[in-house]
């Protein structure tokens, strides 16, 4: 019989990694792979369930879609902030650019939806390279401000370039079709989004575990020493910006497709901060953390909605006007709380809980 | 030509207010290397505190009670963090202060019925409002910035981002999001030289901002605590080794900064009305400090005036071409331009990095 500790180590690997191949695996432990398979089974079950007519309804699918879209955008920001250490406050602007590119392509030129998503990502990536140019000379806080200025400029262009973007009225999109299948229901949109998200997650994992990701991490840790050991930092910073913008652009196009409209108020400074909050609350430098953070931050307003509408129903109908400020209050509070109390984010909490339960019943047996 | 002079003149007057905003950012940046993104919300809260004093505005009891309870909790658990003294000092002090604050918000000070002359009332309410704003600033510092001492400045900056949202939500919950009419009724000093016309309110704004700017500089360069602040900005660890209480310096700096922001806020509200959505004006400080240089006080003055002029010129010459609202983004375009040419601003210190 195998020793208990061996079984433990098989399922929950210790942090020690013995060779590069092990380090580069997508799922480092069998535990993680098990979780991933459980997730796949869960998704399949939810889809099957709603086919029969039990479980998730259209509203639930809408929220799940929202989570997946936010996840795509947040992964981009995670690659930029968590892995390359370049702070950006203009992520929603890239999303807006993606959304408008897709909307214009679909409505004006009749481009297929799936191609417009790709085009949206590419246009955003191109813009990302332009925004990344100041990162040659400035970093940290100054870069944050440059991206903030970029956010305001893009906001202004979207609202005031009336002939193309139709200003605050926004552009309405037709129901998206993929390969002849209509995505009118949120449920069918969810299937597309799920595959895209898994694909993009896989892509980001591949970026992180390859040469590029290692270069990013070296730049994050200290860019001067990264340059000294032979990493050309400027191309890598631009690459990081463009990859991040690509993810945001794709997410923007998908968001426009979900809402069937591209309006400027979905891509403001507030949304940039919300993406920053997702990455920070999830935990910097861990892709899994982003998943946690996105789910958490997306569900908080939904829960608040539920609570507020409950109170409004039972006690006072005027209570609903407090919803907007309450959401902002909770966002702000969460950012402050997580930075002060838990700088490693939800993933840090998760690691601590996991480590506790790893040795839980018999703390002296496992090695 | 007259047009140009007119817009440059108005630009300079507004620019002086922006310079004051820039100064608030600069002193915080010098002391803690962090940028205060919550500046717009400090601006609104400072103005609302002054508004409460000057116009005798009261709020319903349940909101005032919440504020009182928050003040009590702050005094009881954060200001006096000493287990032995908590019952004897912290709780009573917190109770009394919370009650006073509750009374202040619920009953108001009734200044308008005591003093009928608006100028006298302004002279009394202005310092009191500023003091309240300063206290508020140092309170915020105690809660959010002090726990982050020793961590990276970027995390402080991000905390202020969250703080901005939190405070704006608080303002909306307490005072609502409608706008309050704001009329200070200061003596009319409208200036008319030939064809040029400068209205009374911007002139007052420029003068008062300049006075406060001068007072802060005098405080920094002529007093003992100012010296402590400058020493701490130079090198925190060394200043502490020489016996300067760096934590108190940080508190002081945030207090002064909130106080100056309140002045700018009152002046900006005086142009129109006061409302919770006014916070974006505070972000105008970003181009100011980055053009002038993040750690230069003189740079803040020049940057402020430049931004004011840029905005006025954009409003006078570019907006009529059909670009509505270009005034709002012109400072940010200028900022991007400056970042490309001189990343550390015109007067900022260029950092040389060592590994």
XYZ file of C-alpha atoms in Angstrom:
722
model
C 0.000 0.000 0.000
C 1.265 3.422 -0.875
C 2.022 5.769 1.918
C -0.581 8.389 2.640
C 1.870 11.162 1.890
C 2.584 9.758 -1.553
C -1.090 9.846 -2.444
C -1.319 13.378 -1.118
C 1.626 14.502 -3.174
C 0.169 12.910 -6.220
C -3.002 14.907 -5.934
C -1.804 18.130 -4.423
C 1.701 18.662 -5.639
C 4.056 20.417 -3.338
C 5.349 23.659 -4.721
C 8.681 22.054 -5.551
C 9.096 21.328 -9.238
C 11.902 19.063 -10.270
C 12.414 19.812 -13.954
C 11.373 22.236 -16.652
C 8.982 19.812 -18.243
C 7.050 19.521 -15.050
C 7.087 23.267 -14.650
C 5.741 23.813 -18.126
C 2.791 21.477 -17.888
C -0.612 23.104 -18.231
C -2.030 21.244 -15.248
C 0.759 20.749 -12.838
C -1.077 18.291 -10.649
C -3.665 15.643 -11.154
C -5.796 17.646 -8.751
C -6.003 20.547 -11.191
C -6.790 18.263 -14.099
C -9.545 16.677 -12.044
C -11.009 20.090 -11.362
C -10.923 20.962 -15.028
C -12.729 17.747 -15.960
C -15.282 18.396 -13.227
C -15.841 21.854 -14.696
C -16.371 20.403 -18.180
C -18.843 17.867 -16.818
C -20.672 20.606 -14.899
C -21.000 22.765 -17.997
C -22.255 19.798 -19.995
C -24.749 18.981 -17.259
C -26.029 22.551 -17.115
C -26.466 22.600 -20.900
C -28.216 19.238 -20.919
C -30.388 20.284 -18.002
C -31.624 23.412 -19.719
C -32.330 21.397 -22.866
C -34.674 19.247 -20.838
C -36.034 22.336 -19.161
C -34.608 22.256 -15.655
C -31.931 24.403 -14.081
C -30.464 27.452 -15.766
C -32.752 29.876 -17.554
C -31.880 32.652 -20.028
C -31.029 35.137 -17.258
C -28.578 32.698 -15.706
C -26.997 32.180 -19.101
C -26.750 35.933 -19.522
C -24.815 36.187 -16.282
C -22.581 33.276 -17.216
C -21.918 34.962 -20.564
C -21.040 38.154 -18.735
C -18.592 36.237 -16.553
C -16.935 34.619 -19.566
C -16.634 37.912 -21.472
C -15.187 39.648 -18.437
C -12.850 36.710 -18.028
C -11.489 37.108 -21.554
C -10.868 40.806 -21.000
C -9.427 40.269 -17.530
C -6.963 37.646 -18.738
C -5.599 40.261 -21.109
C -5.189 42.695 -18.250
C -3.659 39.978 -16.091
C -1.017 39.306 -18.762
C -0.226 43.012 -18.806
C -0.326 43.807 -15.086
C 0.328 40.507 -13.393
C 2.951 39.125 -15.734
C 4.622 42.129 -17.368
C 4.108 44.562 -14.514
C 2.794 47.349 -16.732
C -0.170 49.101 -15.148
C -2.990 50.087 -17.442
C -6.099 52.106 -16.703
C -7.321 52.046 -20.293
C -8.436 48.484 -20.692
C -12.105 49.348 -21.250
C -11.058 51.645 -24.081
C -9.557 48.698 -25.957
C -12.761 46.824 -25.318
C -14.716 49.732 -26.760
C -12.499 49.809 -29.816
C -13.114 46.096 -30.323
C -16.854 46.467 -29.864
C -17.115 49.313 -32.354
C -14.866 47.594 -34.899
C -17.034 44.512 -34.791
C -20.266 46.525 -34.910
C -19.106 48.575 -37.890
C -17.835 45.538 -39.783
C -21.069 43.644 -39.230
C -23.474 46.489 -39.973
C -21.669 48.325 -42.775
C -19.886 45.562 -44.650
C -21.911 42.554 -43.666
C -18.863 40.742 -42.368
C -19.545 37.397 -40.609
C -19.677 37.745 -36.836
C -16.837 35.342 -36.096
C -14.498 37.144 -38.498
C -15.449 40.492 -37.005
C -14.371 39.208 -33.582
C -10.937 38.408 -34.956
C -10.750 41.776 -36.721
C -11.789 43.539 -33.524
C -8.966 41.839 -31.670
C -6.450 42.750 -34.338
C -7.485 46.417 -34.515
C -7.333 46.661 -30.731
C -3.907 44.995 -30.772
C -2.660 47.538 -33.296
C -3.900 50.330 -31.078
C -2.291 48.584 -28.132
C 1.082 48.829 -29.853
C 0.578 52.573 -30.293
C -0.403 52.992 -26.643
C 2.553 50.888 -25.609
C 5.077 53.184 -27.244
C 5.393 55.492 -24.203
C 6.316 52.425 -22.146
C 9.745 52.692 -23.747
C 10.530 55.676 -21.581
C 8.044 55.688 -18.746
C 6.813 53.051 -16.389
C 4.870 52.427 -13.233
C 2.743 55.333 -12.288
C 3.524 57.491 -15.326
C 2.421 54.722 -17.655
C -0.776 54.371 -15.664
C -1.502 58.028 -16.329
C -0.651 57.763 -20.021
C -3.117 54.896 -20.419
C -5.680 56.895 -18.449
C -5.273 59.805 -20.866
C -5.695 57.329 -23.704
C -8.919 56.105 -22.116
C -10.309 59.643 -22.030
C -9.272 60.329 -25.614
C -10.935 57.135 -26.870
C -14.064 57.958 -24.864
C -14.142 61.356 -26.507
C -13.653 59.934 -30.003
C -16.373 57.314 -29.542
C -18.891 59.848 -28.260
C -18.123 62.685 -30.648
C -17.276 60.968 -33.955
C -20.935 61.003 -34.812
C -20.749 60.070 -38.489
C -19.154 56.705 -37.737
C -20.022 55.694 -34.190
C -23.428 57.412 -33.991
C -22.398 59.052 -30.716
C -24.239 58.136 -27.544
C -27.033 56.439 -29.487
C -24.679 53.575 -30.274
C -24.748 51.055 -33.094
C -27.299 48.276 -33.158
C -26.146 44.865 -34.295
C -28.227 42.170 -35.958
C -28.512 38.804 -34.228
C -25.123 37.153 -34.632
C -24.830 33.973 -36.677
C -21.967 31.529 -36.556
C -21.661 28.930 -39.330
C -25.317 29.400 -40.153
C -26.464 28.817 -36.582
C -28.356 31.698 -35.012
C -27.098 32.783 -31.595
C -30.306 34.469 -30.632
C -30.626 32.667 -27.318
C -28.123 33.360 -24.565
C -27.724 29.635 -24.224
C -26.306 29.139 -27.708
C -24.143 32.224 -27.225
C -22.835 30.599 -24.057
C -21.606 27.542 -25.988
C -19.631 29.745 -28.389
C -18.259 31.814 -25.519
C -17.287 28.783 -23.500
C -15.214 27.292 -26.317
C -13.650 30.669 -27.100
C -12.797 31.257 -23.443
C -11.197 27.861 -23.022
C -9.266 28.426 -26.234
C -8.072 31.881 -25.144
C -7.230 30.629 -21.639
C -5.184 27.881 -23.212
C -3.483 30.500 -25.393
C -2.641 32.678 -22.432
C -1.329 29.692 -20.492
C 0.853 28.857 -23.464
C 2.131 32.423 -23.603
C 2.909 32.365 -19.912
C 4.715 29.020 -19.901
C 6.773 29.729 -23.017
C 9.772 31.941 -23.700
C 7.567 35.004 -24.081
C 6.000 34.560 -20.663
C 9.370 34.094 -19.016
C 10.566 37.288 -20.669
C 7.449 39.072 -19.386
C 8.080 37.856 -15.853
C 11.709 38.928 -16.028
C 10.609 42.401 -17.134
C 8.063 42.542 -14.319
C 10.583 41.605 -11.690
C 13.180 44.119 -12.811
C 13.291 45.551 -16.262
C 16.815 46.884 -16.053
C 18.249 43.499 -15.134
C 16.048 41.865 -17.763
C 17.697 44.063 -20.348
C 21.098 43.177 -18.981
C 20.496 39.452 -19.358
C 19.630 40.004 -22.983
C 15.879 40.416 -23.208
C 14.940 43.153 -25.661
C 12.484 44.854 -23.325
C 10.825 47.281 -25.694
C 9.529 44.692 -28.203
C 8.355 42.529 -25.336
C 6.529 45.410 -23.672
C 4.835 46.245 -26.963
C 3.971 42.568 -27.403
C 2.463 42.489 -23.949
C 0.395 45.579 -24.691
C -0.804 44.200 -28.001
C -1.708 40.773 -26.579
C -3.584 42.424 -23.741
C -5.387 44.722 -26.174
C -6.191 41.747 -28.416
C -7.948 39.969 -25.572
C -9.808 43.155 -24.685
C -10.830 43.700 -28.300
C -12.165 40.163 -28.612
C -14.062 40.592 -25.350
C -15.484 43.902 -26.561
C -16.719 42.376 -29.811
C -18.302 39.504 -27.904
C -19.908 41.925 -25.473
C -21.380 43.957 -28.326
C -22.668 40.702 -29.813
C -24.233 39.707 -26.510
C -26.043 43.009 -25.994
C -26.719 43.438 -29.766
C -25.525 47.017 -29.397
C -22.326 48.993 -28.958
C -22.846 52.030 -26.730
C -20.111 54.246 -25.282
C -21.277 53.987 -21.671
C -20.129 50.369 -21.462
C -16.494 51.281 -22.017
C -15.741 54.101 -19.593
C -13.064 54.744 -16.992
C -15.302 53.029 -14.414
C -15.098 49.794 -16.375
C -11.325 50.032 -16.601
C -11.227 50.232 -12.817
C -13.586 47.272 -12.558
C -11.217 45.180 -14.670
C -8.332 46.315 -12.511
C -10.359 45.280 -9.464
C -11.010 41.848 -10.993
C -7.312 41.250 -11.523
C -6.323 42.582 -8.110
C -9.043 40.771 -6.185
C -8.221 37.554 -7.996
C -4.521 37.828 -7.329
C -1.688 39.123 -9.464
C 0.468 36.788 -11.492
C -1.833 33.761 -11.416
C -4.190 32.953 -14.265
C -6.414 30.903 -11.956
C -6.708 33.945 -9.749
C -8.242 35.894 -12.603
C -10.998 33.318 -12.866
C -11.775 33.677 -9.169
C -11.633 37.467 -9.322
C -13.865 37.724 -12.371
C -16.501 35.416 -10.932
C -16.432 37.267 -7.630
C -16.574 40.804 -9.026
C -19.209 39.937 -11.626
C -21.443 38.237 -9.111
C -21.253 40.981 -6.484
C -23.516 43.433 -8.398
C -25.867 40.581 -9.238
C -26.177 39.682 -5.565
C -26.599 43.353 -4.644
C -29.351 43.567 -7.242
C -31.107 40.634 -5.618
C -30.773 42.025 -2.105
C -31.830 45.538 -3.082
C -34.826 44.365 -5.079
C -35.849 42.141 -2.164
C -35.677 45.052 0.280
C -37.490 47.272 -2.216
C -40.262 44.711 -2.530
C -40.684 44.124 1.164
C -40.073 47.524 2.724
C -39.618 50.555 0.547
C -39.837 50.810 -3.269
C -37.608 53.895 -3.215
C -34.721 51.742 -2.105
C -33.795 50.877 -5.703
C -32.333 54.338 -6.324
C -29.569 53.404 -3.896
C -28.442 50.555 -6.129
C -25.950 52.574 -8.197
C -24.117 54.145 -5.246
C -24.182 50.850 -3.352
C -22.445 49.071 -6.228
C -19.726 51.715 -6.328
C -19.424 51.537 -2.545
C -18.894 47.791 -2.650
C -16.384 48.010 -5.516
C -14.350 50.664 -3.783
C -14.529 48.837 -0.478
C -13.427 45.568 -2.053
C -10.408 47.164 -3.747
C -9.327 48.816 -0.493
C -9.980 45.746 1.603
C -8.143 43.355 -0.670
C -5.092 45.592 -1.019
C -4.814 46.219 2.704
C -5.795 42.827 4.090
C -5.127 40.306 1.319
C -2.619 41.612 -1.233
C -2.330 38.195 -2.831
C -6.015 38.173 -3.627
C -8.492 35.334 -3.657
C -5.895 32.945 -5.009
C -3.746 33.638 -1.950
C -6.680 32.836 0.304
C -7.366 29.694 -1.692
C -3.750 28.548 -1.430
C -3.810 29.092 2.312
C -7.025 27.133 2.746
C -5.729 24.365 0.485
C -2.488 24.130 2.415
C -4.420 23.884 5.637
C -6.605 21.054 4.388
C -3.717 19.291 2.670
C -2.476 18.218 6.065
C -5.736 18.630 7.857
C -6.683 15.436 9.619
C -3.171 14.294 10.449
C -0.859 17.292 10.330
C 2.194 15.232 11.322
C 1.874 12.342 8.875
C 2.269 13.908 5.447
C 5.671 15.153 4.510
C -6.239 89.814 -30.439
C -8.798 90.821 -27.829
C -10.214 87.300 -28.036
C -6.804 85.808 -27.456
C -6.059 88.044 -24.467
C -9.484 87.344 -23.048
C -9.141 83.579 -23.264
C -5.561 83.576 -21.995
C -6.590 85.752 -19.045
C -9.536 83.528 -18.102
C -7.339 80.503 -18.652
C -4.758 81.815 -16.197
C -7.426 82.486 -13.559
C -8.843 78.970 -13.823
C -5.304 77.644 -14.126
C -4.472 79.003 -10.672
C -7.201 76.772 -9.236
C -5.762 73.836 -11.150
C -2.342 74.731 -9.796
C -3.730 74.367 -6.296
C -5.080 70.936 -7.216
C -1.652 70.089 -8.609
C 0.008 71.200 -5.377
C -2.137 68.768 -3.367
C -1.002 65.928 -5.566
C 2.627 67.008 -5.491
C 2.959 67.185 -1.716
C 1.380 63.755 -1.297
C 3.597 62.350 -4.027
C 6.685 63.840 -2.431
C 5.826 62.453 0.992
C 4.697 58.962 0.049
C 5.408 58.422 -3.677
C 1.717 57.709 -4.151
C -0.724 59.460 -6.395
C -4.086 60.423 -4.983
C -6.710 59.405 -7.528
C -9.465 60.174 -5.026
C -8.783 63.893 -5.462
C -12.122 64.519 -7.161
C -13.982 62.979 -4.256
C -11.971 64.931 -1.701
C -12.948 67.988 -3.696
C -16.652 67.184 -3.483
C -16.560 66.275 0.191
C -14.612 69.405 1.101
C -17.124 71.526 -0.764
C -20.031 69.772 0.898
C -18.551 70.315 4.350
C -18.209 74.006 3.589
C -21.704 74.002 2.114
C -23.110 72.521 5.319
C -21.489 75.289 7.324
C -22.167 78.221 5.057
C -25.676 77.512 3.824
C -26.845 75.774 7.001
C -27.685 72.602 5.125
C -28.931 69.712 7.275
C -29.422 66.049 6.485
C -31.984 63.561 7.866
C -31.274 61.981 11.245
C -30.615 58.449 10.005
C -27.832 59.647 7.700
C -26.341 61.938 10.351
C -26.466 59.059 12.817
C -24.505 56.830 10.449
C -21.815 59.482 10.081
C -21.686 59.869 13.861
C -21.293 56.117 14.339
C -18.490 55.979 11.761
C -16.701 58.792 13.580
C -17.126 56.970 16.889
C -15.759 53.734 15.442
C -12.820 55.622 13.977
C -11.932 57.219 17.285
C -12.522 54.069 19.297
C -10.707 51.532 17.139
C -8.322 53.286 14.794
C -7.098 56.531 16.308
C -6.411 55.171 19.783
C -5.267 51.673 19.139
C -4.312 50.883 22.681
C -6.125 48.125 24.536
C -5.479 49.509 28.010
C -6.559 53.036 27.261
C -9.466 52.110 25.054
C -12.130 52.117 27.722
C -10.834 55.151 29.558
C -9.930 57.465 26.667
C -10.933 56.113 23.268
C -14.565 55.283 23.982
C -15.499 58.565 25.720
C -13.631 60.674 23.175
C -15.247 58.768 20.344
C -18.686 59.147 21.909
C -18.314 62.907 22.348
C -16.873 63.486 18.886
C -19.460 61.287 17.232
C -22.240 63.118 19.032
C -20.803 66.509 18.051
C -20.534 65.473 14.422
C -24.068 64.095 14.534
C -25.353 67.401 15.920
C -23.377 69.328 13.317
C -24.982 67.435 10.468
C -28.459 67.129 11.967
C -29.005 70.604 13.464
C -26.451 72.591 11.484
C -24.491 75.481 12.952
C -27.159 78.091 12.160
C -24.454 80.497 11.020
C -26.850 82.174 8.609
C -29.184 83.221 11.391
C -26.340 84.361 13.642
C -24.435 86.421 11.112
C -26.314 88.253 8.405
C -23.397 89.734 6.491
C -22.383 87.226 3.782
C -18.744 88.335 3.760
C -18.351 87.928 7.504
C -20.122 84.583 7.317
C -17.758 83.515 4.550
C -14.739 84.619 6.566
C -15.933 82.473 9.467
C -17.178 79.468 7.538
C -14.221 79.247 5.158
C -11.516 78.390 7.724
C -13.895 76.125 9.626
C -14.856 74.247 6.478
C -11.219 73.910 5.487
C -10.354 72.613 8.931
C -13.136 70.039 8.675
C -11.878 68.987 5.248
C -8.345 68.709 6.595
C -9.527 66.540 9.487
C -11.395 64.386 7.029
C -8.271 63.989 4.907
C -6.157 62.877 7.842
C -8.902 60.495 8.946
C -8.887 58.855 5.539
C -5.110 58.608 5.694
C -5.263 56.829 9.051
C -7.714 54.240 7.759
C -6.414 53.496 4.283
C -2.847 54.710 3.805
C -1.211 53.999 7.151
C -1.659 50.209 6.931
C 0.214 50.337 3.635
C 3.365 52.002 4.947
C 6.363 50.118 3.653
C 4.465 48.546 0.781
C 4.925 49.606 -2.812
C 3.655 53.107 -3.712
C 1.680 51.599 -6.572
C -0.525 49.738 -4.111
C -1.225 53.022 -2.308
C -2.179 54.541 -5.651
C -4.562 51.696 -6.365
C -6.070 52.061 -2.908
C -6.853 55.679 -3.704
C -8.615 54.488 -6.867
C -10.873 52.323 -4.721
C -11.211 55.138 -2.216
C -12.509 57.402 -4.948
C -15.359 55.027 -5.703
C -16.149 54.503 -2.055
C -16.235 58.200 -1.220
C -18.277 59.120 -4.279
C -20.807 56.474 -3.322
C -20.870 57.898 0.218
C -21.511 61.398 -1.094
C -24.320 60.120 -3.282
C -25.832 58.189 -0.389
C -25.624 61.138 1.998
C -26.340 64.178 -0.151
C -27.965 62.591 -3.189
C -26.826 63.135 -6.742
C -28.809 66.279 -7.554
C -26.993 69.588 -7.714
C -27.037 72.244 -5.010
C -27.040 75.901 -5.968
C -23.900 77.537 -4.691
C -23.611 81.298 -4.462
C -21.001 82.773 -2.179
C -22.040 86.415 -2.627
C -18.488 87.702 -2.386
C -17.903 91.441 -3.090
C -18.114 92.208 -6.789
C -14.659 92.842 -8.251
C -15.481 92.411 -11.925
C -12.588 93.772 -13.962
C -13.247 95.681 -17.151
C -10.270 96.995 -19.119
C -11.311 98.392 -22.494
C -12.849 95.409 -24.286
C -11.621 92.797 -21.830
C -14.005 91.507 -19.202
C -13.079 89.280 -16.295
C -15.935 88.172 -14.089
C -15.817 88.454 -10.341
C -15.985 84.739 -9.507
C -12.925 83.592 -11.494
C -10.908 86.506 -10.114
C -11.843 85.549 -6.568
C -10.990 81.939 -7.370
C -7.576 82.926 -8.724
C -6.774 85.217 -5.799
C -7.854 82.791 -3.085
C -6.050 79.893 -4.732
C -2.900 81.952 -5.004
C -3.160 82.951 -1.326
C -3.600 79.350 -0.189
C -0.779 78.265 -2.493
C 1.458 80.892 -0.886
C 0.398 79.846 2.628
C 1.210 76.211 1.948
C 4.618 77.153 0.553
C 5.249 79.356 3.573
C 4.260 76.478 5.826
C 6.571 74.097 4.005
C 9.589 76.406 3.930
C 9.272 78.548 7.040
C 8.067 76.280 9.833
C 9.446 73.397 11.822
C 6.797 70.913 10.669
C 7.313 72.052 7.093
C 10.963 71.170 7.466
C 9.956 67.752 8.789
C 7.718 67.236 5.771
C 10.491 68.212 3.372
C 12.956 65.948 5.137
C 10.547 63.025 4.961
C 9.951 63.648 1.279
C 13.676 63.537 0.718
C 14.218 60.188 2.400
C 11.739 58.554 4.707
C 14.136 56.159 6.416
C 16.784 58.819 7.070
C 14.190 61.253 8.406
C 12.976 58.601 10.821
C 16.541 57.937 11.908
C 16.841 61.626 12.789
C 13.814 61.351 15.040
C 11.112 62.720 12.769
C 7.774 61.032 13.248
C 7.205 60.041 9.607
C 3.774 58.647 10.279
C 2.582 61.910 11.707
C 4.140 63.706 8.747
C 2.090 61.564 6.404
C -1.046 62.417 8.374
C -0.187 66.102 8.221
C 0.460 65.988 4.499
C -2.849 64.306 3.757
C -4.618 66.827 5.960
C -3.024 69.786 4.189
C -3.713 68.237 0.836
C -7.400 67.672 1.612
C -7.594 71.248 2.875
C -6.204 72.708 -0.352
C -8.443 70.485 -2.439
C -11.418 71.825 -0.500
C -10.411 75.399 -1.416
C -10.253 74.450 -5.075
C -13.561 72.645 -4.739
C -15.311 75.621 -3.185
C -13.981 77.901 -5.894
C -15.018 75.541 -8.686
C -18.489 75.075 -7.185
C -18.799 78.838 -7.023
C -18.595 78.968 -10.844
C -21.792 76.979 -11.098
C -23.404 74.485 -8.783
C -22.219 71.762 -6.427
C -23.122 68.172 -7.203
C -21.809 64.670 -6.596
C -20.916 64.286 -10.276
C -18.291 67.012 -10.095
C -15.442 64.673 -9.257
C -14.025 64.500 -12.762
C -12.745 68.085 -12.339
C -10.307 66.720 -9.809
C -8.713 64.499 -12.428
C -7.700 67.694 -14.224
C -4.864 67.661 -11.716
C -3.289 64.774 -13.642
C -2.157 66.808 -16.652
C -1.140 69.603 -14.299
C 1.291 67.561 -12.267
C 2.632 65.527 -15.155
C 3.319 68.596 -17.254
C 4.972 70.368 -14.360
C 6.738 67.344 -12.951
C 5.466 65.068 -10.216
C 7.795 66.315 -7.512
C 8.080 69.999 -8.224
C 5.958 72.588 -6.421
C 6.830 75.365 -8.851
C 6.073 72.940 -11.655
C 2.548 72.537 -10.304
C 1.982 76.311 -10.556
C 3.279 76.525 -14.113
C 1.570 73.296 -15.145
C -1.715 74.537 -13.732
C -1.525 77.803 -15.633
C -0.537 75.972 -18.832
C -3.452 73.578 -18.514
C -5.843 76.448 -17.815
C -4.642 78.356 -20.884
C -4.716 75.231 -23.040
C -8.284 74.555 -21.986
C -9.415 78.132 -22.582
C -7.749 78.267 -26.007
C -9.253 74.925 -26.986
C -12.646 76.216 -25.885
C -12.264 79.471 -27.806
C -10.596 78.353 -31.010
C -11.013 74.610 -31.577
C -14.528 73.976 -30.321
C -16.156 76.373 -32.823
C -14.676 74.225 -35.598
C -17.270 71.619 -34.764
C -15.500 69.585 -32.092
C -17.983 69.776 -29.240
C -16.483 69.174 -25.819
C -12.899 69.240 -27.054
C -12.116 71.412 -24.030
C -12.419 68.322 -21.837
C -9.782 66.255 -23.631
C -7.372 69.018 -24.677
C -5.400 68.831 -21.379
C -5.040 65.064 -21.768
C -3.748 65.440 -25.334
C -1.247 67.988 -24.044
C -0.331 65.492 -21.329
C 0.291 62.710 -23.861
C 2.444 65.075 -25.888
C 4.503 66.057 -22.855
C 4.878 62.410 -21.808
C 6.387 61.650 -25.211
C 8.803 64.572 -25.127
C 9.732 64.808 -21.456
C 8.437 61.789 -19.515
C 9.187 63.335 -16.124
C 7.564 66.686 -16.833
C 9.237 70.020 -17.373
C 10.543 70.467 -13.833
C 10.474 66.949 -12.446
C 13.552 65.125 -11.253
C 14.781 62.582 -13.774
C 15.175 59.277 -11.996
C 18.233 57.219 -12.717
C 17.706 53.597 -11.938
C 20.245 51.240 -10.475
C 19.973 47.527 -10.185
